[in-house]
């Protein structure tokens, strides 16, 4: 069995951003040389997510509105976590509901997606350098 590991880096311009990283994961898969196996992609920070859904601008805005309704960034003092001196209590909750990781089957050297599936990095406390892990195993 072969395995391949790569870290992707992101420093988003906004506090919250939704970035299609499918091409970056496909590039890692090409480098791995793996034709049949599994590809794990996970955020390495507890205020960011990796998830799969459609790359459609209305949907991306819907996610952001929905998450802000569920866990508004402000007022900062609304979150006990922010008593630590941080201001990202909302970002921890947003990450929890959007998930930590995705696993995609690798078939014939390609990510074996369903219709419209794309891999996204969801950032909820950005404007600093953060990492995503890609781990691919198979043969
Ligand atoms: Zn925090």
PDB file of C-alpha atoms and ligand atoms in Angstrom:
ATOM      1  CA  UNK A   1       0.000   0.000   0.000  1.00  0.00           C
ATOM      2  CA  UNK A   2       1.191   3.509  -0.832  1.00  0.00           C
ATOM      3  CA  UNK A   3       0.513   6.599   1.215  1.00  0.00           C
ATOM      4  CA  UNK A   4       0.905  10.289   0.471  1.00  0.00           C
ATOM      5  CA  UNK A   5       0.687  13.317   2.764  1.00  0.00           C
ATOM      6  CA  UNK A   6       0.519  17.000   1.904  1.00  0.00           C
ATOM      7  CA  UNK A   7      -0.406  20.157   3.794  1.00  0.00           C
ATOM      8  CA  UNK A   8      -2.258  22.990   2.071  1.00  0.00           C
ATOM      9  CA  UNK A   9      -1.930  26.530   3.457  1.00  0.00           C
ATOM     10  CA  UNK A  10      -4.553  29.239   3.532  1.00  0.00           C
ATOM     11  CA  UNK A  11      -4.536  32.823   4.738  1.00  0.00           C
ATOM     12  CA  UNK A  12      -7.930  34.224   3.861  1.00  0.00           C
ATOM     13  CA  UNK A  13      -8.515  37.987   3.534  1.00  0.00           C
ATOM     14  CA  UNK A  14     -11.752  37.891   5.565  1.00  0.00           C
ATOM     15  CA  UNK A  15     -12.797  36.469   8.909  1.00  0.00           C
ATOM     16  CA  UNK A  16     -15.060  34.020   7.033  1.00  0.00           C
ATOM     17  CA  UNK A  17     -14.394  32.575   3.588  1.00  0.00           C
ATOM     18  CA  UNK A  18     -15.469  29.538   1.569  1.00  0.00           C
ATOM     19  CA  UNK A  19     -12.813  28.299  -0.851  1.00  0.00           C
ATOM     20  CA  UNK A  20     -13.149  25.561  -3.445  1.00  0.00           C
ATOM     21  CA  UNK A  21     -10.014  23.429  -2.931  1.00  0.00           C
ATOM     22  CA  UNK A  22     -10.964  20.579  -5.288  1.00  0.00           C
ATOM     23  CA  UNK A  23      -8.179  21.402  -7.776  1.00  0.00           C
ATOM     24  CA  UNK A  24      -5.587  21.410  -4.969  1.00  0.00           C
ATOM     25  CA  UNK A  25      -6.749  17.985  -3.751  1.00  0.00           C
ATOM     26  CA  UNK A  26      -6.760  16.632  -7.329  1.00  0.00           C
ATOM     27  CA  UNK A  27      -3.207  17.911  -7.718  1.00  0.00           C
ATOM     28  CA  UNK A  28      -2.163  16.068  -4.540  1.00  0.00           C
ATOM     29  CA  UNK A  29      -3.811  12.915  -5.878  1.00  0.00           C
ATOM     30  CA  UNK A  30      -1.857  13.194  -9.145  1.00  0.00           C
ATOM     31  CA  UNK A  31       1.406  13.604  -7.196  1.00  0.00           C
ATOM     32  CA  UNK A  32       0.572  10.556  -5.062  1.00  0.00           C
ATOM     33  CA  UNK A  33       0.364   8.260  -8.077  1.00  0.00           C
ATOM     34  CA  UNK A  34      -2.417   6.363  -6.259  1.00  0.00           C
ATOM     35  CA  UNK A  35      -5.113   4.927  -8.547  1.00  0.00           C
ATOM     36  CA  UNK A  36      -7.384   3.059  -6.108  1.00  0.00           C
ATOM     37  CA  UNK A  37      -7.865   4.057  -2.481  1.00  0.00           C
ATOM     38  CA  UNK A  38      -9.165   6.751  -0.141  1.00  0.00           C
ATOM     39  CA  UNK A  39      -8.435  10.453   0.184  1.00  0.00           C
ATOM     40  CA  UNK A  40      -8.898  12.197   3.534  1.00  0.00           C
ATOM     41  CA  UNK A  41      -8.973  16.001   3.667  1.00  0.00           C
ATOM     42  CA  UNK A  42      -9.227  17.693   7.081  1.00  0.00           C
ATOM     43  CA  UNK A  43      -8.879  21.133   8.566  1.00  0.00           C
ATOM     44  CA  UNK A  44      -5.985  21.209  11.055  1.00  0.00           C
ATOM     45  CA  UNK A  45      -7.578  24.016  13.097  1.00  0.00           C
ATOM     46  CA  UNK A  46     -10.643  24.017  15.342  1.00  0.00           C
ATOM     47  CA  UNK A  47     -12.093  27.172  13.784  1.00  0.00           C
ATOM     48  CA  UNK A  48     -12.151  25.944  10.150  1.00  0.00           C
ATOM     49  CA  UNK A  49     -13.947  23.175   8.260  1.00  0.00           C
ATOM     50  CA  UNK A  50     -13.567  20.974   5.226  1.00  0.00           C
ATOM     51  CA  UNK A  51     -16.862  19.976   3.636  1.00  0.00           C
ATOM     52  CA  UNK A  52     -18.339  18.827   0.328  1.00  0.00           C
ATOM     53  CA  UNK A  53     -21.136  20.579  -1.501  1.00  0.00           C
ATOM     54  CA  UNK A  54     -22.003  22.562  -4.625  1.00  0.00           C
ATOM     55  CA  UNK A  55     -19.872  25.467  -5.868  1.00  0.00           C
ATOM     56  CA  UNK A  56     -22.743  27.886  -6.320  1.00  0.00           C
ATOM     57  CA  UNK A  57     -22.550  31.517  -5.168  1.00  0.00           C
ATOM     58  CA  UNK A  58     -26.100  31.666  -3.775  1.00  0.00           C
ATOM     59  CA  UNK A  59     -25.485  28.550  -1.702  1.00  0.00           C
ATOM     60  CA  UNK A  60     -22.194  29.904  -0.348  1.00  0.00           C
ATOM     61  CA  UNK A  61     -23.996  33.068   0.805  1.00  0.00           C
ATOM     62  CA  UNK A  62     -26.813  30.921   2.234  1.00  0.00           C
ATOM     63  CA  UNK A  63     -24.278  28.995   4.318  1.00  0.00           C
ATOM     64  CA  UNK A  64     -22.777  32.206   5.619  1.00  0.00           C
ATOM     65  CA  UNK A  65     -26.178  33.713   6.514  1.00  0.00           C
ATOM     66  CA  UNK A  66     -27.308  30.455   8.146  1.00  0.00           C
ATOM     67  CA  UNK A  67     -24.119  30.153  10.216  1.00  0.00           C
ATOM     68  CA  UNK A  68     -24.305  33.805  11.291  1.00  0.00           C
ATOM     69  CA  UNK A  69     -27.908  33.254  12.382  1.00  0.00           C
ATOM     70  CA  UNK A  70     -26.966  30.161  14.371  1.00  0.00           C
ATOM     71  CA  UNK A  71     -23.827  31.614  15.946  1.00  0.00           C
ATOM     72  CA  UNK A  72     -23.425  35.351  15.289  1.00  0.00           C
ATOM     73  CA  UNK A  73     -19.870  36.667  15.624  1.00  0.00           C
ATOM     74  CA  UNK A  74     -21.130  39.590  17.716  1.00  0.00           C
ATOM     75  CA  UNK A  75     -21.739  40.391  20.457  1.00  0.00           C
ATOM     76  CA  UNK A  76     -18.370  38.899  21.396  1.00  0.00           C
ATOM     77  CA  UNK A  77     -19.388  38.814  25.082  1.00  0.00           C
ATOM     78  CA  UNK A  78     -22.218  36.411  24.234  1.00  0.00           C
ATOM     79  CA  UNK A  79     -19.731  33.485  24.242  1.00  0.00           C
ATOM     80  CA  UNK A  80     -18.157  32.132  27.436  1.00  0.00           C
ATOM     81  CA  UNK A  81     -15.194  30.935  25.320  1.00  0.00           C
ATOM     82  CA  UNK A  82     -14.339  34.590  24.673  1.00  0.00           C
ATOM     83  CA  UNK A  83     -13.777  35.093  28.414  1.00  0.00           C
ATOM     84  CA  UNK A  84     -10.354  33.559  27.656  1.00  0.00           C
ATOM     85  CA  UNK A  85      -9.530  36.784  25.791  1.00  0.00           C
ATOM     86  CA  UNK A  86     -10.273  35.282  22.368  1.00  0.00           C
ATOM     87  CA  UNK A  87     -12.998  36.580  20.063  1.00  0.00           C
ATOM     88  CA  UNK A  88     -13.660  33.384  18.081  1.00  0.00           C
ATOM     89  CA  UNK A  89     -16.295  31.579  20.156  1.00  0.00           C
ATOM     90  CA  UNK A  90     -18.628  31.675  17.144  1.00  0.00           C
ATOM     91  CA  UNK A  91     -15.953  30.174  14.866  1.00  0.00           C
ATOM     92  CA  UNK A  92     -15.639  27.049  17.046  1.00  0.00           C
ATOM     93  CA  UNK A  93     -19.405  26.477  16.790  1.00  0.00           C
ATOM     94  CA  UNK A  94     -19.474  27.126  13.025  1.00  0.00           C
ATOM     95  CA  UNK A  95     -16.656  24.630  12.524  1.00  0.00           C
ATOM     96  CA  UNK A  96     -18.517  22.014  14.531  1.00  0.00           C
ATOM     97  CA  UNK A  97     -21.625  22.107  12.375  1.00  0.00           C
ATOM     98  CA  UNK A  98     -19.741  22.305   9.042  1.00  0.00           C
ATOM     99  CA  UNK A  99     -17.458  19.422   9.996  1.00  0.00           C
ATOM    100  CA  UNK A 100     -13.774  18.666  10.333  1.00  0.00           C
ATOM    101  CA  UNK A 101     -13.059  16.440   7.336  1.00  0.00           C
ATOM    102  CA  UNK A 102     -14.199  14.637   4.219  1.00  0.00           C
ATOM    103  CA  UNK A 103     -13.200  11.277   2.786  1.00  0.00           C
ATOM    104  CA  UNK A 104     -13.464  10.735  -0.973  1.00  0.00           C
ATOM    105  CA  UNK A 105     -13.028   7.422  -2.790  1.00  0.00           C
ATOM    106  CA  UNK A 106     -10.222   7.291  -5.345  1.00  0.00           C
ATOM    107  CA  UNK A 107     -11.167   5.296  -8.430  1.00  0.00           C
ATOM    108  CA  UNK A 108      -9.035   4.962 -11.533  1.00  0.00           C
ATOM    109  CA  UNK A 109      -6.793   7.821 -10.356  1.00  0.00           C
ATOM    110  CA  UNK A 110      -9.681  10.276  -9.906  1.00  0.00           C
ATOM    111  CA  UNK A 111     -11.747  11.631  -6.992  1.00  0.00           C
ATOM    112  CA  UNK A 112     -14.952   9.599  -7.250  1.00  0.00           C
ATOM    113  CA  UNK A 113     -17.540  12.369  -6.728  1.00  0.00           C
ATOM    114  CA  UNK A 114     -21.298  12.391  -7.032  1.00  0.00           C
ATOM    115  CA  UNK A 115     -22.993  15.056  -9.164  1.00  0.00           C
ATOM    116  CA  UNK A 116     -21.880  18.640  -8.346  1.00  0.00           C
ATOM    117  CA  UNK A 117     -19.729  17.573  -5.418  1.00  0.00           C
ATOM    118  CA  UNK A 118     -16.785  19.873  -4.739  1.00  0.00           C
ATOM    119  CA  UNK A 119     -14.445  20.078  -1.737  1.00  0.00           C
ATOM    120  CA  UNK A 120     -14.474  23.333   0.225  1.00  0.00           C
ATOM    121  CA  UNK A 121     -12.344  24.896   2.908  1.00  0.00           C
ATOM    122  CA  UNK A 122     -14.626  26.834   5.255  1.00  0.00           C
ATOM    123  CA  UNK A 123     -12.795  29.499   7.239  1.00  0.00           C
ATOM    124  CA  UNK A 124     -14.486  31.018  10.286  1.00  0.00           C
ATOM    125  CA  UNK A 125     -11.587  32.855  11.955  1.00  0.00           C
ATOM    126  CA  UNK A 126      -9.279  33.817   9.113  1.00  0.00           C
ATOM    127  CA  UNK A 127      -6.735  36.515   8.299  1.00  0.00           C
ATOM    128  CA  UNK A 128      -3.930  34.248   9.532  1.00  0.00           C
ATOM    129  CA  UNK A 129      -2.045  31.252   8.123  1.00  0.00           C
ATOM    130  CA  UNK A 130      -3.862  27.948   8.599  1.00  0.00           C
ATOM    131  CA  UNK A 131      -3.440  24.400   7.300  1.00  0.00           C
ATOM    132  CA  UNK A 132      -5.407  21.581   5.713  1.00  0.00           C
ATOM    133  CA  UNK A 133      -4.112  18.000   5.678  1.00  0.00           C
ATOM    134  CA  UNK A 134      -4.491  15.770   2.622  1.00  0.00           C
ATOM    135  CA  UNK A 135      -3.741  12.089   3.253  1.00  0.00           C
ATOM    136  CA  UNK A 136      -4.186   9.543   0.493  1.00  0.00           C
ATOM    137  CA  UNK A 137      -3.800   5.791   0.916  1.00  0.00           C
ATOM    138  CA  UNK A 138      -4.151   3.010  -1.604  1.00  0.00           C
ATOM    139  CA  UNK A 139      -2.274   1.545  -4.520  1.00  0.00           C
TER     140      UNK A 139
HETATM  141 ZN1  LIG B   1     -10.937  29.938  20.363  1.00  0.00          ZN
END
